Tab-separated table of C-alpha atoms in Angstrom:
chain	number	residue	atom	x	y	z
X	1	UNK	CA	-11.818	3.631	36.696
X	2	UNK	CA	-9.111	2.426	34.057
X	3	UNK	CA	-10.305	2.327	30.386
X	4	UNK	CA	-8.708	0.811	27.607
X	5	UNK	CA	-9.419	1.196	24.262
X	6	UNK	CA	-8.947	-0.672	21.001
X	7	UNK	CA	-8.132	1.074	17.610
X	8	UNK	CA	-5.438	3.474	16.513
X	9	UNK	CA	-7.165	6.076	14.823
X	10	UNK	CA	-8.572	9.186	14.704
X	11	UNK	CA	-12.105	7.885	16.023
X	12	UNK	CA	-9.631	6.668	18.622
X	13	UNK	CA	-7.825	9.534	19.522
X	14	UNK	CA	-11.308	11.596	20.089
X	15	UNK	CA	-12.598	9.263	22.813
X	16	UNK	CA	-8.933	9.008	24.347
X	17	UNK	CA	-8.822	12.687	24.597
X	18	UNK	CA	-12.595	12.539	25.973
X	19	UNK	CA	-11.693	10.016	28.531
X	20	UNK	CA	-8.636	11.335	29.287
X	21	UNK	CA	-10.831	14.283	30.552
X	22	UNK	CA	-12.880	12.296	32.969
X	23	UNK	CA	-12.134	12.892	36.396
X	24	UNK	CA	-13.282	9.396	37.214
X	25	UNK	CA	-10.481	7.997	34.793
X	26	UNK	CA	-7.647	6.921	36.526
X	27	UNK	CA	-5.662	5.118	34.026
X	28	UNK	CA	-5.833	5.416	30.373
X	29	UNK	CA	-4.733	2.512	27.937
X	30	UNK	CA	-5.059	2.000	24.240
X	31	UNK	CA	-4.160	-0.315	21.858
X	32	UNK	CA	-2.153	-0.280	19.409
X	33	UNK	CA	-3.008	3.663	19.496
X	34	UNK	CA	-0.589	6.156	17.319
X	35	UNK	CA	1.643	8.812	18.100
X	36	UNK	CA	-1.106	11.753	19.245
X	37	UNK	CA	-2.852	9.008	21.704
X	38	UNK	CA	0.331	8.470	23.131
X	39	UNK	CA	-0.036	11.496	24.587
X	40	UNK	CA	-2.740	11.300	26.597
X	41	UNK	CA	-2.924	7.307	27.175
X	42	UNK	CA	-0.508	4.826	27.880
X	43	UNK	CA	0.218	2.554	24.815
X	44	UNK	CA	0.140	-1.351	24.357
X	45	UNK	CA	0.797	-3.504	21.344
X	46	UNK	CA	-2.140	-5.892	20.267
X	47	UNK	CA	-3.649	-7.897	17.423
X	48	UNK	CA	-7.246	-5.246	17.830
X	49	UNK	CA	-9.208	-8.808	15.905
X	50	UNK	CA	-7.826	-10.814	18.285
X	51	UNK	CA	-10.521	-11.866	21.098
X	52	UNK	CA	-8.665	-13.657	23.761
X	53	UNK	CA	-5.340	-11.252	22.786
X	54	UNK	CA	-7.379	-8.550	24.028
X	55	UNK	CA	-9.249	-9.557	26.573
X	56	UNK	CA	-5.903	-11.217	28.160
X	57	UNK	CA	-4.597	-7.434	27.421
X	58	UNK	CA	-7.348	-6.189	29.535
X	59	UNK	CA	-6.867	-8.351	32.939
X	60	UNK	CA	-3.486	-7.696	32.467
X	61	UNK	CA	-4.459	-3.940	33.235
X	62	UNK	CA	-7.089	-4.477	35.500
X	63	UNK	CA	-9.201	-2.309	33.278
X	64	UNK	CA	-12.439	-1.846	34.580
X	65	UNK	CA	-14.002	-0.989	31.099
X	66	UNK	CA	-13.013	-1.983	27.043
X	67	UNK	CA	-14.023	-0.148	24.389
X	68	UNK	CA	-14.046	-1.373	21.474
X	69	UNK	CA	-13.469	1.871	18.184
X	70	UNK	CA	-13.160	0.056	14.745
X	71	UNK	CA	-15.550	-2.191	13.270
X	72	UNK	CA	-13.101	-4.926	12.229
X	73	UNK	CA	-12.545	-5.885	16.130
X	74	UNK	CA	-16.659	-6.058	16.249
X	75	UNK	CA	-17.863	-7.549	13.745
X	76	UNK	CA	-14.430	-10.508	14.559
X	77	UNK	CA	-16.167	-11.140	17.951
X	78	UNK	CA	-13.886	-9.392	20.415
X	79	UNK	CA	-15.737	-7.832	22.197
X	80	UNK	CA	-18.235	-10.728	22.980
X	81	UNK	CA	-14.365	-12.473	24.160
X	82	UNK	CA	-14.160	-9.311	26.669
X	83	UNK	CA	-17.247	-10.021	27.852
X	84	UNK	CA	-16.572	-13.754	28.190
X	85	UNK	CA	-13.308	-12.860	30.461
X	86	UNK	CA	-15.790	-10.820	32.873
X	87	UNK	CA	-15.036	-7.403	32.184
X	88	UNK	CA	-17.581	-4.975	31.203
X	89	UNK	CA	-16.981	-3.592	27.228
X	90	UNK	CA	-18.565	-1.131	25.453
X	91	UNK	CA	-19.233	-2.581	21.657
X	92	UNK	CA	-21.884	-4.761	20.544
X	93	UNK	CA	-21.411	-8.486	20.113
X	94	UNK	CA	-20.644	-10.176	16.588
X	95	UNK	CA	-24.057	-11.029	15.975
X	96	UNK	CA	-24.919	-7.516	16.663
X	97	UNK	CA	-22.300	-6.275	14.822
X	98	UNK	CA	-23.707	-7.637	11.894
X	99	UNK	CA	-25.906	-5.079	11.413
X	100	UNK	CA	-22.737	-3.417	10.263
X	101	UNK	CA	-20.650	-6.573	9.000
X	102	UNK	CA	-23.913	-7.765	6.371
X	103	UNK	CA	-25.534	-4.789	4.284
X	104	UNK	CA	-28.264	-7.294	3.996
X	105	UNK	CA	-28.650	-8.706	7.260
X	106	UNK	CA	-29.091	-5.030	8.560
X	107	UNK	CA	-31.872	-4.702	5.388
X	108	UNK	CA	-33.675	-7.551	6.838
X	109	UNK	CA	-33.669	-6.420	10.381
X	110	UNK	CA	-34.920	-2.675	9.196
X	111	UNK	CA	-37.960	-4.466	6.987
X	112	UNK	CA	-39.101	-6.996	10.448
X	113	UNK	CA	-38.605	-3.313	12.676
X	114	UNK	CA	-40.630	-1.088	10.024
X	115	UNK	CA	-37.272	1.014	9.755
X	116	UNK	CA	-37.630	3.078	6.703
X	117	UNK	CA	-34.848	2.462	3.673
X	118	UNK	CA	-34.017	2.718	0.769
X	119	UNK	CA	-35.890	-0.018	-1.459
X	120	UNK	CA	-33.187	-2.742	-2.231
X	121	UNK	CA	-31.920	-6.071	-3.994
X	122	UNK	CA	-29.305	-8.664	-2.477
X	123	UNK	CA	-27.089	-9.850	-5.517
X	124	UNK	CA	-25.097	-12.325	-5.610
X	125	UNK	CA	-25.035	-13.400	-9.790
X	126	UNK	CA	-24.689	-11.037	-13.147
X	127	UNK	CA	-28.162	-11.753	-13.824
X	128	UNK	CA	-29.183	-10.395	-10.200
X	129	UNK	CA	-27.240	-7.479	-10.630
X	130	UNK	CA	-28.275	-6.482	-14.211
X	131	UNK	CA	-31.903	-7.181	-13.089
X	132	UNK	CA	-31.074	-4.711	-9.959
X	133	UNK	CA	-29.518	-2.445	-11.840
X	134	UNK	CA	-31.930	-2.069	-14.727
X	135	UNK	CA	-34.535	-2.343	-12.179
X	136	UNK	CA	-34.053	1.060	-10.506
X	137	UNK	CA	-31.864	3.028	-13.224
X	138	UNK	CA	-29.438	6.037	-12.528
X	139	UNK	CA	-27.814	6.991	-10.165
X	140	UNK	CA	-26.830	3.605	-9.767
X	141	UNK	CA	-26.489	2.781	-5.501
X	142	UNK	CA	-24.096	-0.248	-5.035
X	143	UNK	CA	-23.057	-1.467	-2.206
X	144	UNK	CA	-20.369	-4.437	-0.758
X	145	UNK	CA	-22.414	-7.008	1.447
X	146	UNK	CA	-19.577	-6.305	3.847
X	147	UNK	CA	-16.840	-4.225	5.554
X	148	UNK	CA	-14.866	-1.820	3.181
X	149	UNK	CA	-13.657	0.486	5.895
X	150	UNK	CA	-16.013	3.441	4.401
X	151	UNK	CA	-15.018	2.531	0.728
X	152	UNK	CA	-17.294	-0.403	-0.348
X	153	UNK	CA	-19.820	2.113	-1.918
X	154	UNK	CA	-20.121	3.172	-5.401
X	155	UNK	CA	-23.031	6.056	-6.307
X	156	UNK	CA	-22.497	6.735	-10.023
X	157	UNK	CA	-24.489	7.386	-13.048
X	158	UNK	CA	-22.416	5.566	-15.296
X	159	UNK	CA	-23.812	1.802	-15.585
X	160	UNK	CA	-20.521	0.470	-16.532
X	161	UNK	CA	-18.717	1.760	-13.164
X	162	UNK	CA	-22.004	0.753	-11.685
X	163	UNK	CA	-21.942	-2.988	-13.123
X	164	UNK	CA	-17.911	-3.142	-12.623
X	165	UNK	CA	-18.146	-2.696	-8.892
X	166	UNK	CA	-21.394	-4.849	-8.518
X	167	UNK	CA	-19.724	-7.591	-10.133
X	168	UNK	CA	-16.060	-7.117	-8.067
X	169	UNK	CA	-18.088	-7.285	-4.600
X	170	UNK	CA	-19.692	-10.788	-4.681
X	171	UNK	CA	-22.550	-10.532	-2.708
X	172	UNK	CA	-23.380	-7.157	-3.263
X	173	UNK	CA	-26.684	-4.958	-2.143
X	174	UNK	CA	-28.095	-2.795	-5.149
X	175	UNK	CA	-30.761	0.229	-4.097
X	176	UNK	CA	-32.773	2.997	-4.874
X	177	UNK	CA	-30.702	6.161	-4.610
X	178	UNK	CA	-32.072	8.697	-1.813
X	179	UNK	CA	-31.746	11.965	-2.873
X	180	UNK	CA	-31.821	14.905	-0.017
X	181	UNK	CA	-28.751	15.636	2.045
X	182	UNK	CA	-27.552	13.222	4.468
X	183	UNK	CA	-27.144	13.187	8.660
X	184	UNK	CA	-25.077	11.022	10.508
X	185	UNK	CA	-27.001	10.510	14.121
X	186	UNK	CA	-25.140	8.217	16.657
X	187	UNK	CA	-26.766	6.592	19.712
X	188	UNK	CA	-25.401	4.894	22.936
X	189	UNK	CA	-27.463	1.852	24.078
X	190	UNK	CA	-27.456	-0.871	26.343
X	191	UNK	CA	-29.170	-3.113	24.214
X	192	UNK	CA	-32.696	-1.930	25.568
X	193	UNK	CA	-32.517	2.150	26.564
X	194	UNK	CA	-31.525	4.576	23.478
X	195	UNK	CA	-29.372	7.460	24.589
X	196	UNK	CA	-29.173	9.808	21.297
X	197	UNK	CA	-26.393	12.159	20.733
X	198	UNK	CA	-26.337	15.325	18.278
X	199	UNK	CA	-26.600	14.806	14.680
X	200	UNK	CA	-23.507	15.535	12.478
X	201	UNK	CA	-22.511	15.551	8.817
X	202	UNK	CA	-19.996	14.152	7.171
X	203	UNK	CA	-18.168	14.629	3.691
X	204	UNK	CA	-17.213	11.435	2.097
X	205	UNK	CA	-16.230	12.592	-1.458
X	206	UNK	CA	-12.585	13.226	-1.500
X	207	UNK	CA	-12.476	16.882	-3.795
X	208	UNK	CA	-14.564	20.267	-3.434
X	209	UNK	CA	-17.828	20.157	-4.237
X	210	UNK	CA	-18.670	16.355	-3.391
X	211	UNK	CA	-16.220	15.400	-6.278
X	212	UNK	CA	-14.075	12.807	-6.557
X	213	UNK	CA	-14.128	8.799	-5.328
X	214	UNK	CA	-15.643	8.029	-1.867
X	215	UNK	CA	-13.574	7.935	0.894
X	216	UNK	CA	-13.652	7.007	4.309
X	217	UNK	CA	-14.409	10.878	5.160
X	218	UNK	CA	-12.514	13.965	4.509
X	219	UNK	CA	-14.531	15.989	7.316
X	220	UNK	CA	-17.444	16.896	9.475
X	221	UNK	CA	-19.846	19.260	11.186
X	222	UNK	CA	-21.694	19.590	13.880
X	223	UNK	CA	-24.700	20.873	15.032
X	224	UNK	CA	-26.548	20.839	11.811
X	225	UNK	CA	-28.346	24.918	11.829
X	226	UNK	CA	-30.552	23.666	8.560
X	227	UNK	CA	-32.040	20.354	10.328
X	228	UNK	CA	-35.604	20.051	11.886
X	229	UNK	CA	-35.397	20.455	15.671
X	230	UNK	CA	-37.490	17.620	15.856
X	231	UNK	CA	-34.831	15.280	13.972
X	232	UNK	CA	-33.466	13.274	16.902
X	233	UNK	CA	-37.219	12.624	18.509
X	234	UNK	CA	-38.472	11.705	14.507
X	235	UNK	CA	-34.974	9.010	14.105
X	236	UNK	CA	-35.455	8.239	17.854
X	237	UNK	CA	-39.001	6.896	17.208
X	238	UNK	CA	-39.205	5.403	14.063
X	239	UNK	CA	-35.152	3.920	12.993
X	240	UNK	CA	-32.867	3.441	16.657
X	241	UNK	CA	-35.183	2.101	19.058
X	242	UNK	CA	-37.372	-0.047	16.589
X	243	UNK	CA	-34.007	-1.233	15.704
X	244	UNK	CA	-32.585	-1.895	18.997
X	245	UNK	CA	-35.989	-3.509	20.313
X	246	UNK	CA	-35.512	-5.980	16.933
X	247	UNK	CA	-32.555	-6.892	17.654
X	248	UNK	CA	-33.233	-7.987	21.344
X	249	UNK	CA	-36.140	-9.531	20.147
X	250	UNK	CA	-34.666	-12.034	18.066
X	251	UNK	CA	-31.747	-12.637	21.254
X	252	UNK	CA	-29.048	-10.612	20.098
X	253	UNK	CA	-29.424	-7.669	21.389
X	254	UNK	CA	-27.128	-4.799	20.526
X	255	UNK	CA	-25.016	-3.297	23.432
X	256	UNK	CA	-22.863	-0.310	22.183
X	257	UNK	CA	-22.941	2.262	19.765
X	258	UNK	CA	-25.540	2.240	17.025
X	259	UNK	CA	-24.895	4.646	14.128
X	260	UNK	CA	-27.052	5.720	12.032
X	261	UNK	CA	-26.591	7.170	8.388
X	262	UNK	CA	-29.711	8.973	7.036
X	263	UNK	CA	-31.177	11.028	4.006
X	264	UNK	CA	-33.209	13.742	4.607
X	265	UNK	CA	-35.162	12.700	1.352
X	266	UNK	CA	-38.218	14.641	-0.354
X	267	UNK	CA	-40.447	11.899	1.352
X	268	UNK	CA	-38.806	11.960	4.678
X	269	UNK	CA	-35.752	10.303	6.465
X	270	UNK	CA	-34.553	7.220	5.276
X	271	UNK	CA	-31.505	5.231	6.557
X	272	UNK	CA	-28.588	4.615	4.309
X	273	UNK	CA	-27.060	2.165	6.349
X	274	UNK	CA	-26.475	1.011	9.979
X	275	UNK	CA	-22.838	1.132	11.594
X	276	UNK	CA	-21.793	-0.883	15.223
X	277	UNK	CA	-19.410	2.006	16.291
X	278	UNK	CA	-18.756	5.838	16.174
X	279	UNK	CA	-18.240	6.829	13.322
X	280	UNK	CA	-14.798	8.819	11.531
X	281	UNK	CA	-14.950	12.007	11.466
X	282	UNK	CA	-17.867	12.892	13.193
X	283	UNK	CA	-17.182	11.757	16.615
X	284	UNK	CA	-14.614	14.267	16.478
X	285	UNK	CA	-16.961	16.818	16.051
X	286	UNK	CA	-19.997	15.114	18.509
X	287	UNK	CA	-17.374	14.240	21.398
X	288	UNK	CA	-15.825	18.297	20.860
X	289	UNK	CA	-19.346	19.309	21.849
X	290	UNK	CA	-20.373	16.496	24.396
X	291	UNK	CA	-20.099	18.358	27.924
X	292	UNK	CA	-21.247	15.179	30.180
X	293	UNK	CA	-18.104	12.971	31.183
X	294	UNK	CA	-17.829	10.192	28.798
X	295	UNK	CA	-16.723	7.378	30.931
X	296	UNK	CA	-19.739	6.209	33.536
X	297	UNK	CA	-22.223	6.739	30.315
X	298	UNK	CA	-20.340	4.152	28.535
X	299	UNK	CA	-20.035	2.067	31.599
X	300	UNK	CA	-23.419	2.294	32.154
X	301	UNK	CA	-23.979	1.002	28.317
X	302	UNK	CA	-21.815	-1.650	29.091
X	303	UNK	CA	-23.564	-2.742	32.224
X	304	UNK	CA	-27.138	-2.549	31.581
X	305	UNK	CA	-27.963	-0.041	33.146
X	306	UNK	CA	-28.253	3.199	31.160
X	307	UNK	CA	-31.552	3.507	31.961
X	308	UNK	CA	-30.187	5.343	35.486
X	309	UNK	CA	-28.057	8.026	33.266
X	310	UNK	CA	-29.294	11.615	33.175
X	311	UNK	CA	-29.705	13.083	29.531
X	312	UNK	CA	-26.760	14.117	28.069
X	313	UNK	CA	-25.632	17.713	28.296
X	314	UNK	CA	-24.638	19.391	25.343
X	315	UNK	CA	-22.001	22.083	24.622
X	316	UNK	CA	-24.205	25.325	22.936
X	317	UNK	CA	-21.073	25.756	20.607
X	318	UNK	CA	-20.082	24.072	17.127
X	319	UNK	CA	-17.220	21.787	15.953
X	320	UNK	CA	-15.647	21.626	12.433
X	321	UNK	CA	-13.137	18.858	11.460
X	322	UNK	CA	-11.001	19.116	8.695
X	323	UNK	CA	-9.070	15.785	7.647
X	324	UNK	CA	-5.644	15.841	5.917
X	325	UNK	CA	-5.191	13.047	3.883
X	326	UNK	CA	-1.734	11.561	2.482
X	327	UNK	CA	-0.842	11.816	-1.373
X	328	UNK	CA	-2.861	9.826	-3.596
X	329	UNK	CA	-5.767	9.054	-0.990
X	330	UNK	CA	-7.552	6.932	-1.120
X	331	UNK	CA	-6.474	5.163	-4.193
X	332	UNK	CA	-2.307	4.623	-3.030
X	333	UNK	CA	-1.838	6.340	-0.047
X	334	UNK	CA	1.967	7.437	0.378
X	335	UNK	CA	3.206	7.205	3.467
X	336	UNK	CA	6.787	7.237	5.604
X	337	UNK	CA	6.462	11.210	4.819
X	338	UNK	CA	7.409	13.844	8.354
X	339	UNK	CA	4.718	15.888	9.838
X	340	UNK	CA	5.773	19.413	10.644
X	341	UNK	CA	3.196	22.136	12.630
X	342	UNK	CA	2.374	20.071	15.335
X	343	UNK	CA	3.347	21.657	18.298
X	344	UNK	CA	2.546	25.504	16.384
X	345	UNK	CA	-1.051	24.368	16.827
X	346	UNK	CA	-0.324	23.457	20.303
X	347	UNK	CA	0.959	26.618	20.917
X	348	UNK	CA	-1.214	28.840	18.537
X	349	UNK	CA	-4.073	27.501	18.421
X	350	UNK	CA	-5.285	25.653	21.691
X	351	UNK	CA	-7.504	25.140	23.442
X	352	UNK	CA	-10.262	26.420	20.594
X	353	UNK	CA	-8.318	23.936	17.869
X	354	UNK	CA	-6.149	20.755	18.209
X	355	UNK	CA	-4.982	17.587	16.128
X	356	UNK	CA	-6.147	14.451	16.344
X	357	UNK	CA	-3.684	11.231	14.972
X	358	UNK	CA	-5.327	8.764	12.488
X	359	UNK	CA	-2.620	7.504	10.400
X	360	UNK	CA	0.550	8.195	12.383
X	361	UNK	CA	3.880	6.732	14.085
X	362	UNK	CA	6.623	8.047	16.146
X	363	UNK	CA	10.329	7.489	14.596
X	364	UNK	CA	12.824	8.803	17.297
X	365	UNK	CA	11.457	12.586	17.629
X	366	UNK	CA	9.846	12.455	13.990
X	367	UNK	CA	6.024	12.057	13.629
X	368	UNK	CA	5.461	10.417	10.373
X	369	UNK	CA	2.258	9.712	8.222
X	370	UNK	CA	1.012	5.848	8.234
X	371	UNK	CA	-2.333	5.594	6.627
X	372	UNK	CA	-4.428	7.632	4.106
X	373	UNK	CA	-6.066	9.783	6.300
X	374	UNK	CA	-3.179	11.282	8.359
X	375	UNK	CA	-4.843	13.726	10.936
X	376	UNK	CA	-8.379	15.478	11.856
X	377	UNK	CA	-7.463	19.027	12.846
X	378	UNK	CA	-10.961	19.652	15.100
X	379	UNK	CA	-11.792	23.064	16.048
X	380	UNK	CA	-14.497	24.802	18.408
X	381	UNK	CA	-16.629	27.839	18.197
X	382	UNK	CA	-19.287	30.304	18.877
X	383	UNK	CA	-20.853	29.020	15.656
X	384	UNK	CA	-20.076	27.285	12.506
X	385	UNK	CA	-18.015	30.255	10.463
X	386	UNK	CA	-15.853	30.997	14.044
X	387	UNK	CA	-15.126	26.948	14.063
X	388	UNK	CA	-14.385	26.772	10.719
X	389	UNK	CA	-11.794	29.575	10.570
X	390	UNK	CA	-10.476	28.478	13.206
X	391	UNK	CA	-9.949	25.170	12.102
X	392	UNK	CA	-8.590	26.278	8.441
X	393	UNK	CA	-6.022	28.831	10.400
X	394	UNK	CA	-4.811	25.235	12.079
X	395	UNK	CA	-4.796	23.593	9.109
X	396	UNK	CA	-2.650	25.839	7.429
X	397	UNK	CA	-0.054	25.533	9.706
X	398	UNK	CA	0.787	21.724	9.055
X	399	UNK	CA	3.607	20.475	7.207
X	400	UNK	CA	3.165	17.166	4.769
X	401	UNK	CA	4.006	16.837	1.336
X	402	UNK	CA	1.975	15.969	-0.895
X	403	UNK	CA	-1.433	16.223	1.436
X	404	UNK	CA	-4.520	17.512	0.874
X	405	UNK	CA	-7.741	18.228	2.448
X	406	UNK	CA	-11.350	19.587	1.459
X	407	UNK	CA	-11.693	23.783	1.604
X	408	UNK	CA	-15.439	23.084	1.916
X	409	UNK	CA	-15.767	21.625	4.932
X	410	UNK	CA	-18.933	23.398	6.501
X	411	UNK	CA	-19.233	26.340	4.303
X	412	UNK	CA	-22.525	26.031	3.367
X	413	UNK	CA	-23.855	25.366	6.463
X	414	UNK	CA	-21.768	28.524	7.679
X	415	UNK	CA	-23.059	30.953	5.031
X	416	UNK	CA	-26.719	29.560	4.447
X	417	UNK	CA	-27.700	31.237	0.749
């Protein structure tokens, strides 16, 4: 079949390189893509919010399946215009994607589905939010109504930071903080059958030791040794498909991939929040590990009909990501800067570590940072610690000035105390 898919980063890259894979791929497209992607796919400008841009894009190719990566393009209705043209895309429609787009529609969907949260307030006026605030005392949870790209989210014990952000956002959502670490569990779904992949964790804090501002993640993990086996069957039962059946309930149902973000708290899992797509960085850790061939699953999402796909089969190894970000991430991100190391990893280091492109463009031979996060260097192994080093020794190799990247990544789930 020929695929195209919509984003440029990182996220992007991952299912590119997954697809590209696939024997029953026969033709590869993405756009806009970067500079890594354009090594495996074949790249084509377009507007990614741009319905009928894309979807003309698509029949162009003959593409036989869209998918839809970044949240922007979902949540702006493009993939519902895909649909419209008559080609089969993987990525729920803009309704759907609200439950990603609205911090409080997807509260309201988890209270009529039972879904257990975090106890919250919608705020849209300084009284609301000092009531809110006051209400459930440090550490303060605030949250943007809407998209951020991974930054709308302030968790801070400092009530002036707290009431500062609350009162930048608009409509803002105010909750109870969940203590416990969290899990990041994605699912695939047609909109009625839940197809659960393996639980990963993600780093969000920019510095060591979960300091620093949030960012849209510095790294990830996967499989988690310290969760319950029972995890996926417990988040399975009582958060995706309660959600998904909701959703088709009230006649939008959600076609795509459903992510959920969860704390393992003291009285059990609770979800953070919802997201419409895979999530950055931990598909590149999931889709490292994912042995089935991605393409017919997704097809099968898109169609309807993944009630006829097997399980999924699983890798018994682990994946470590490490992301290296630009200088000043995520506050100013510098870019313009030349990459060096690229092809020493290629040469070094595959096939147990490689680099995936986030923020990156091609300038005659030159491969140049253009975004904050600049690459996730993703490595396989035996088991965390051999996945890890390996993806540290990769690290090391790569040339940008002024980077920098977490040295934590993993290491306690590596070296359990």
């Amino acid at each position: 079949m020929k695929v195209l898919v919509i984003g440029g980063g990182a996220r992007e890259h991952a299912l590119c390189r997954a697809l590209s894979l696939d024997p029953d791929v026969s033709a590869l497209y993405c756009a806009p893509g970067n500079a890594g992607i354009a090594e495996v796919a074949e790249l084509h400008p377009v507007d990614a919010v741009d319905g009928d841009a894309v979807a003309a894009l698509a029949g162009r190719l003959e593409a036989d399946l869209v998918v839809v990566g970044p949240e922007a393009p979902l949540v702006a209705g493009v993939a519902d215009a895909v649909r419209a043209a008559g080609i089969p895309c993987f990525g729920p429609s803009r309704e759907a994607a609200r439950l990603e787009g609205s911090k409080a529609f997807a509260k309201e969907v988890m209270a009529a589905a039972n879904v257990p949260t975090a106890r919250s307030y919608v705020c849209t006026t300084p009284d609301e939010v000092e009531e809110a605030l006051d209400a459930f005392g440090p550490p303060y949870v605030v949250k943007d109504d809407g998209l951020a790209a991974g930054k709308g989210v302030v968790v801070t014990a400092d009530l002036e930071q707290a009431r500062e952000h609350a009162l930048a956002c608009g409509r803002v959502v105010i909750e109870e903080y969940l203590d416990g670490p969290e899990v990041s569990l994605f699912a695939i779904t047609d909109g009625e059958t839940v197809l659960p992949l393996q639980p990963a964790q993600d780093f969000k804090r920019a510095l060591d030791g979960d300091e620093g501002p949030n960012t849209g993640g510095m790294g990830a993990y996967s499989p988690l040794p310290w969760a319950d086996p029972k995890l996926v069957d417990e988040v399975m039962e009582t958060v995706l498909q309660p959600t998904v059946d909701e959703l088709r309930r009230r006649g939008t149902p959600f076609a795509g991939l459903l992510y959920a973000g969860l704390a393992i708290t003291s009285r059990g899992v609770r979800v953070i929040e919802f997201n419409a797509r895979f999530g950055d960085p931990e598909t590149q850790v999931v889709l490292a590990r994912l042995r089935t061939p991605l393409a017919s699953v997704l097809l099968n999402a898109a169609r309807g009909a993944l009630a006829d796909e097997p399980p999924l089969n699983w890798r018994g190894d682990a994946a470590v990501t490490v992301v290296i970000a630009s200088r000043h991430y995520p506050a100013t991100p510098r870019t313009g800067d030349p990459i060096g190391g690229l092809d020493e990893v290629s040469a070094q280091d595959a096939p147990h570590a490689y680099v995936l492109h986030a923020g990156t463009r091609r300038e005659g031979d030159a491969i140049l940072s253009a975004g904050g996060r600049v690459l996730s260097v993703t490595a396989t192994g035996e088991d965390l610690t051999e996945a890890r080093d390996r993806a540290y020794a990769a690290v090391g190799r790569i040339r940008l000035d002024g980077s920098h990247h977490r040295t934590d990544i993993a290491a306690k789930a590596a070296s359990p105390s």
